[in-house]
């Protein structure tokens, strides 16, 4: 095992079409690179890079933002990394990167393989069809960095951490809560620029922004990053300061851990407020549930395999409608002052399963990722109305599929089979719409999204055909009688 690994100087960041690079090399590249790895690995690295850039290039207001060039940002980060080089040593005995120096092994059974914290990698006694997501026989230092970032930033809730290991006097631990970045599988939506450097600049928060009411929970501003001073208690002044800072959310120390060769020992880390308080990542979209103000509960939009991100933009951009306090804070924050710099919205997250307080990735869970390109002159309010109108039309198609399929089985005197087959047809419909749905969303507000309606209608007919066979005369009659008929562009006969 390499005992002298430093994220600043040693190569670990995965890139597309390029060998891994160190942090210094990343910010010294002439052409903007593209992050590689799983969707969440790219998100983890982007959040770390953003936290570093935020500390290296503090901004007072939009004038500072306008004066900051990409070259200035890269140079500022390089200077910062050189000054803070000692804080990025992965195996330093006194200040290990993102690790608690006081963690010691109390229970050998709680000493876990680090590979278990690489989300999406196959572990245990499982059947593999492909080896692309299987674990390497020996973890590289790069793998260790990604596993550590995942463990700390996207730690799943459960009983794996040692609850007997406590650093705050009088604190009694139960099951470790999920990292605030993971939550119950929150969907993150990040405004993006033309490349990764422009995107980092675009997402820098100014001091003036911290003074806004919506960011009042970030009372400590940018804060002190853990590579400069690691919070050493779960609760208390230092932990509270970290949980109320921007870097405290970009790189949440939700686990206190220590690496040991191929294993890791951990306990729950800094205590964060629940999303129900309205405090969450700027890239997480909040929504209010409940029938009235007294019963209002704040929750967040979840990453779901069966609901692609293009179908959730009404929740992500809810602030563009009549729900000013809902939606994605990051998009709302930058949509006015930096709208011309936003070229895309990157949606990414993990769908996770939960049982008895344990979170895990089951066979039906996966990463969720989608990118929406934004055309020049894009206006979010115009987009929002156009998008909602089109989604209402698409939903009428979805409802027509359900009615038509249930009607088909009713004609065959098998009405009890209708709902299950109708649900399957709906799933097939949304699956068929995956690629055209993104194009439709991108067209809203800048082009004619109705141009994609024929593709949605064809997807509906394909889904109907898949679950309503016509192999004999009786089936053929039922099939023909109940098959959807589209009379005009915006109408469907059920």
JSON list of N, CA and C in Angstrom, two decimals, residues 183-184 186 214 217 249 273-281 284-302 315 323-329:
[
{"chain": "A", "resi": 183, "resn": "UNK", "atom": "N", "xyz": [-29.69, 11.72, 1.64]},
{"chain": "A", "resi": 183, "resn": "UNK", "atom": "CA", "xyz": [-31.08, 11.73, 2.11]},
{"chain": "A", "resi": 183, "resn": "UNK", "atom": "C", "xyz": [-31.75, 10.40, 1.87]},
{"chain": "A", "resi": 184, "resn": "UNK", "atom": "N", "xyz": [-32.91, 10.44, 1.28]},
{"chain": "A", "resi": 184, "resn": "UNK", "atom": "CA", "xyz": [-33.62, 9.22, 0.92]},
{"chain": "A", "resi": 184, "resn": "UNK", "atom": "C", "xyz": [-33.46, 8.91, -0.57]},
{"chain": "A", "resi": 186, "resn": "UNK", "atom": "N", "xyz": [-32.03, 11.69, -2.76]},
{"chain": "A", "resi": 186, "resn": "UNK", "atom": "CA", "xyz": [-32.43, 12.96, -3.37]},
{"chain": "A", "resi": 186, "resn": "UNK", "atom": "C", "xyz": [-31.84, 13.12, -4.77]},
{"chain": "A", "resi": 214, "resn": "UNK", "atom": "N", "xyz": [-33.21, 33.02, 1.90]},
{"chain": "A", "resi": 214, "resn": "UNK", "atom": "CA", "xyz": [-33.23, 31.59, 1.57]},
{"chain": "A", "resi": 214, "resn": "UNK", "atom": "C", "xyz": [-31.94, 30.88, 1.93]},
{"chain": "A", "resi": 217, "resn": "UNK", "atom": "N", "xyz": [-29.70, 29.78, 6.51]},
{"chain": "A", "resi": 217, "resn": "UNK", "atom": "CA", "xyz": [-29.20, 28.63, 7.28]},
{"chain": "A", "resi": 217, "resn": "UNK", "atom": "C", "xyz": [-27.70, 28.43, 7.10]},
{"chain": "A", "resi": 249, "resn": "UNK", "atom": "N", "xyz": [-21.97, 21.54, 3.51]},
{"chain": "A", "resi": 249, "resn": "UNK", "atom": "CA", "xyz": [-22.97, 20.82, 2.72]},
{"chain": "A", "resi": 249, "resn": "UNK", "atom": "C", "xyz": [-22.37, 20.25, 1.44]},
{"chain": "A", "resi": 273, "resn": "UNK", "atom": "N", "xyz": [-29.24, 18.96, 10.19]},
{"chain": "A", "resi": 273, "resn": "UNK", "atom": "CA", "xyz": [-30.70, 19.08, 10.31]},
{"chain": "A", "resi": 273, "resn": "UNK", "atom": "C", "xyz": [-31.39, 18.28, 9.22]},
{"chain": "A", "resi": 274, "resn": "UNK", "atom": "N", "xyz": [-32.60, 17.83, 9.51]},
{"chain": "A", "resi": 274, "resn": "UNK", "atom": "CA", "xyz": [-33.36, 17.05, 8.54]},
{"chain": "A", "resi": 274, "resn": "UNK", "atom": "C", "xyz": [-33.93, 17.97, 7.46]},
{"chain": "A", "resi": 275, "resn": "UNK", "atom": "N", "xyz": [-34.23, 17.39, 6.30]},
{"chain": "A", "resi": 275, "resn": "UNK", "atom": "CA", "xyz": [-34.76, 18.18, 5.19]},
{"chain": "A", "resi": 275, "resn": "UNK", "atom": "C", "xyz": [-36.11, 18.79, 5.56]},
{"chain": "A", "resi": 276, "resn": "UNK", "atom": "N", "xyz": [-36.81, 18.22, 6.53]},
{"chain": "A", "resi": 276, "resn": "UNK", "atom": "CA", "xyz": [-38.11, 18.75, 6.96]},
{"chain": "A", "resi": 276, "resn": "UNK", "atom": "C", "xyz": [-37.99, 20.15, 7.55]},
{"chain": "A", "resi": 277, "resn": "UNK", "atom": "N", "xyz": [-36.78, 20.55, 7.93]},
{"chain": "A", "resi": 277, "resn": "UNK", "atom": "CA", "xyz": [-36.56, 21.90, 8.45]},
{"chain": "A", "resi": 277, "resn": "UNK", "atom": "C", "xyz": [-36.40, 22.91, 7.31]},
{"chain": "A", "resi": 278, "resn": "UNK", "atom": "N", "xyz": [-36.30, 22.41, 6.07]},
{"chain": "A", "resi": 278, "resn": "UNK", "atom": "CA", "xyz": [-36.08, 23.28, 4.93]},
{"chain": "A", "resi": 278, "resn": "UNK", "atom": "C", "xyz": [-34.62, 23.50, 4.63]},
{"chain": "A", "resi": 279, "resn": "UNK", "atom": "N", "xyz": [-33.73, 22.92, 5.44]},
{"chain": "A", "resi": 279, "resn": "UNK", "atom": "CA", "xyz": [-32.29, 23.06, 5.23]},
{"chain": "A", "resi": 279, "resn": "UNK", "atom": "C", "xyz": [-31.77, 21.85, 4.47]},
{"chain": "A", "resi": 280, "resn": "UNK", "atom": "N", "xyz": [-31.17, 22.10, 3.32]},
{"chain": "A", "resi": 280, "resn": "UNK", "atom": "CA", "xyz": [-30.69, 21.01, 2.48]},
{"chain": "A", "resi": 280, "resn": "UNK", "atom": "C", "xyz": [-29.69, 21.55, 1.48]},
{"chain": "A", "resi": 281, "resn": "UNK", "atom": "N", "xyz": [-29.10, 20.66, 0.71]},
{"chain": "A", "resi": 281, "resn": "UNK", "atom": "CA", "xyz": [-28.20, 21.07, -0.37]},
{"chain": "A", "resi": 281, "resn": "UNK", "atom": "C", "xyz": [-28.88, 22.08, -1.27]},
{"chain": "A", "resi": 284, "resn": "UNK", "atom": "N", "xyz": [-30.60, 20.36, -4.20]},
{"chain": "A", "resi": 284, "resn": "UNK", "atom": "CA", "xyz": [-31.75, 19.48, -3.93]},
{"chain": "A", "resi": 284, "resn": "UNK", "atom": "C", "xyz": [-33.03, 20.30, -4.07]},
{"chain": "A", "resi": 285, "resn": "UNK", "atom": "N", "xyz": [-34.04, 19.73, -4.70]},
{"chain": "A", "resi": 285, "resn": "UNK", "atom": "CA", "xyz": [-35.31, 20.43, -4.90]},
{"chain": "A", "resi": 285, "resn": "UNK", "atom": "C", "xyz": [-36.28, 20.07, -3.79]},
{"chain": "A", "resi": 286, "resn": "UNK", "atom": "N", "xyz": [-36.74, 21.08, -3.06]},
{"chain": "A", "resi": 286, "resn": "UNK", "atom": "CA", "xyz": [-37.69, 20.85, -1.97]},
{"chain": "A", "resi": 286, "resn": "UNK", "atom": "C", "xyz": [-39.12, 21.01, -2.48]},
{"chain": "A", "resi": 287, "resn": "UNK", "atom": "N", "xyz": [-40.04, 20.40, -1.77]},
{"chain": "A", "resi": 287, "resn": "UNK", "atom": "CA", "xyz": [-41.46, 20.53, -2.09]},
{"chain": "A", "resi": 287, "resn": "UNK", "atom": "C", "xyz": [-42.24, 20.49, -0.79]},
{"chain": "A", "resi": 288, "resn": "UNK", "atom": "N", "xyz": [-43.37, 21.14, -0.77]},
{"chain": "A", "resi": 288, "resn": "UNK", "atom": "CA", "xyz": [-44.24, 21.16, 0.41]},
{"chain": "A", "resi": 288, "resn": "UNK", "atom": "C", "xyz": [-45.40, 20.21, 0.20]},
{"chain": "A", "resi": 289, "resn": "UNK", "atom": "N", "xyz": [-45.63, 19.36, 1.19]},
{"chain": "A", "resi": 289, "resn": "UNK", "atom": "CA", "xyz": [-46.76, 18.45, 1.14]},
{"chain": "A", "resi": 289, "resn": "UNK", "atom": "C", "xyz": [-47.71, 18.77, 2.28]},
{"chain": "A", "resi": 290, "resn": "UNK", "atom": "N", "xyz": [-48.94, 18.34, 2.18]},
{"chain": "A", "resi": 290, "resn": "UNK", "atom": "CA", "xyz": [-49.94, 18.64, 3.19]},
{"chain": "A", "resi": 290, "resn": "UNK", "atom": "C", "xyz": [-51.08, 19.45, 2.59]},
{"chain": "A", "resi": 291, "resn": "UNK", "atom": "N", "xyz": [-52.21, 19.38, 3.21]},
{"chain": "A", "resi": 291, "resn": "UNK", "atom": "CA", "xyz": [-53.41, 20.02, 2.67]},
{"chain": "A", "resi": 291, "resn": "UNK", "atom": "C", "xyz": [-53.51, 21.49, 3.02]},
{"chain": "A", "resi": 292, "resn": "UNK", "atom": "N", "xyz": [-52.90, 21.91, 4.11]},
{"chain": "A", "resi": 292, "resn": "UNK", "atom": "CA", "xyz": [-52.99, 23.31, 4.52]},
{"chain": "A", "resi": 292, "resn": "UNK", "atom": "C", "xyz": [-51.70, 23.73, 5.19]},
{"chain": "A", "resi": 293, "resn": "UNK", "atom": "N", "xyz": [-51.63, 25.01, 5.57]},
{"chain": "A", "resi": 293, "resn": "UNK", "atom": "CA", "xyz": [-50.40, 25.54, 6.15]},
{"chain": "A", "resi": 293, "resn": "UNK", "atom": "C", "xyz": [-50.04, 24.86, 7.46]},
{"chain": "A", "resi": 294, "resn": "UNK", "atom": "N", "xyz": [-51.03, 24.47, 8.25]},
{"chain": "A", "resi": 294, "resn": "UNK", "atom": "CA", "xyz": [-50.76, 23.86, 9.54]},
{"chain": "A", "resi": 294, "resn": "UNK", "atom": "C", "xyz": [-50.13, 22.47, 9.39]},
{"chain": "A", "resi": 295, "resn": "UNK", "atom": "N", "xyz": [-50.48, 21.78, 8.33]},
{"chain": "A", "resi": 295, "resn": "UNK", "atom": "CA", "xyz": [-49.99, 20.41, 8.14]},
{"chain": "A", "resi": 295, "resn": "UNK", "atom": "C", "xyz": [-48.90, 20.32, 7.06]},
{"chain": "A", "resi": 296, "resn": "UNK", "atom": "N", "xyz": [-48.32, 21.46, 6.71]},
{"chain": "A", "resi": 296, "resn": "UNK", "atom": "CA", "xyz": [-47.30, 21.46, 5.68]},
{"chain": "A", "resi": 296, "resn": "UNK", "atom": "C", "xyz": [-46.05, 20.74, 6.15]},
{"chain": "A", "resi": 297, "resn": "UNK", "atom": "N", "xyz": [-45.53, 19.90, 5.29]},
{"chain": "A", "resi": 297, "resn": "UNK", "atom": "CA", "xyz": [-44.29, 19.18, 5.57]},
{"chain": "A", "resi": 297, "resn": "UNK", "atom": "C", "xyz": [-43.35, 19.34, 4.39]},
{"chain": "A", "resi": 298, "resn": "UNK", "atom": "N", "xyz": [-42.12, 19.67, 4.67]},
{"chain": "A", "resi": 298, "resn": "UNK", "atom": "CA", "xyz": [-41.13, 19.87, 3.62]},
{"chain": "A", "resi": 298, "resn": "UNK", "atom": "C", "xyz": [-40.39, 18.57, 3.35]},
{"chain": "A", "resi": 299, "resn": "UNK", "atom": "N", "xyz": [-40.36, 18.18, 2.11]},
{"chain": "A", "resi": 299, "resn": "UNK", "atom": "CA", "xyz": [-39.60, 17.00, 1.70]},
{"chain": "A", "resi": 299, "resn": "UNK", "atom": "C", "xyz": [-38.81, 17.36, 0.44]},
{"chain": "A", "resi": 300, "resn": "UNK", "atom": "N", "xyz": [-38.23, 16.39, -0.21]},
{"chain": "A", "resi": 300, "resn": "UNK", "atom": "CA", "xyz": [-37.40, 16.68, -1.38]},
{"chain": "A", "resi": 300, "resn": "UNK", "atom": "C", "xyz": [-37.72, 15.71, -2.51]},
{"chain": "A", "resi": 301, "resn": "UNK", "atom": "N", "xyz": [-37.34, 16.10, -3.71]},
{"chain": "A", "resi": 301, "resn": "UNK", "atom": "CA", "xyz": [-37.56, 15.28, -4.90]},
{"chain": "A", "resi": 301, "resn": "UNK", "atom": "C", "xyz": [-36.53, 14.15, -4.91]},
{"chain": "A", "resi": 302, "resn": "UNK", "atom": "N", "xyz": [-37.00, 12.94, -5.12]},
{"chain": "A", "resi": 302, "resn": "UNK", "atom": "CA", "xyz": [-36.14, 11.77, -5.08]},
{"chain": "A", "resi": 302, "resn": "UNK", "atom": "C", "xyz": [-35.74, 11.33, -6.49]},
{"chain": "A", "resi": 315, "resn": "UNK", "atom": "N", "xyz": [-41.27, 19.98, -10.65]},
{"chain": "A", "resi": 315, "resn": "UNK", "atom": "CA", "xyz": [-40.91, 20.08, -9.24]},
{"chain": "A", "resi": 315, "resn": "UNK", "atom": "C", "xyz": [-39.58, 20.81, -9.06]},
{"chain": "A", "resi": 323, "resn": "UNK", "atom": "N", "xyz": [-45.29, 28.46, -6.84]},
{"chain": "A", "resi": 323, "resn": "UNK", "atom": "CA", "xyz": [-44.72, 27.91, -5.61]},
{"chain": "A", "resi": 323, "resn": "UNK", "atom": "C", "xyz": [-43.32, 28.48, -5.42]},
{"chain": "A", "resi": 324, "resn": "UNK", "atom": "N", "xyz": [-43.28, 29.73, -4.99]},
{"chain": "A", "resi": 324, "resn": "UNK", "atom": "CA", "xyz": [-42.03, 30.48, -4.93]},
{"chain": "A", "resi": 324, "resn": "UNK", "atom": "C", "xyz": [-41.01, 29.90, -3.97]},
{"chain": "A", "resi": 325, "resn": "UNK", "atom": "N", "xyz": [-41.47, 29.18, -2.94]},
{"chain": "A", "resi": 325, "resn": "UNK", "atom": "CA", "xyz": [-40.54, 28.66, -1.93]},
{"chain": "A", "resi": 325, "resn": "UNK", "atom": "C", "xyz": [-40.09, 27.23, -2.23]},
{"chain": "A", "resi": 326, "resn": "UNK", "atom": "N", "xyz": [-40.52, 26.66, -3.35]},
{"chain": "A", "resi": 326, "resn": "UNK", "atom": "CA", "xyz": [-40.18, 25.28, -3.68]},
{"chain": "A", "resi": 326, "resn": "UNK", "atom": "C", "xyz": [-39.21, 25.23, -4.85]},
{"chain": "A", "resi": 327, "resn": "UNK", "atom": "N", "xyz": [-38.75, 24.03, -5.14]},
{"chain": "A", "resi": 327, "resn": "UNK", "atom": "CA", "xyz": [-37.85, 23.83, -6.27]},
{"chain": "A", "resi": 327, "resn": "UNK", "atom": "C", "xyz": [-36.39, 23.82, -5.86]},
{"chain": "A", "resi": 328, "resn": "UNK", "atom": "N", "xyz": [-35.51, 23.97, -6.83]},
{"chain": "A", "resi": 328, "resn": "UNK", "atom": "CA", "xyz": [-34.06, 23.88, -6.63]},
{"chain": "A", "resi": 328, "resn": "UNK", "atom": "C", "xyz": [-33.48, 25.25, -6.34]},
{"chain": "A", "resi": 329, "resn": "UNK", "atom": "N", "xyz": [-32.88, 25.41, -5.16]},
{"chain": "A", "resi": 329, "resn": "UNK", "atom": "CA", "xyz": [-32.33, 26.71, -4.77]},
{"chain": "A", "resi": 329, "resn": "UNK", "atom": "C", "xyz": [-31.20, 27.16, -5.71]}
]
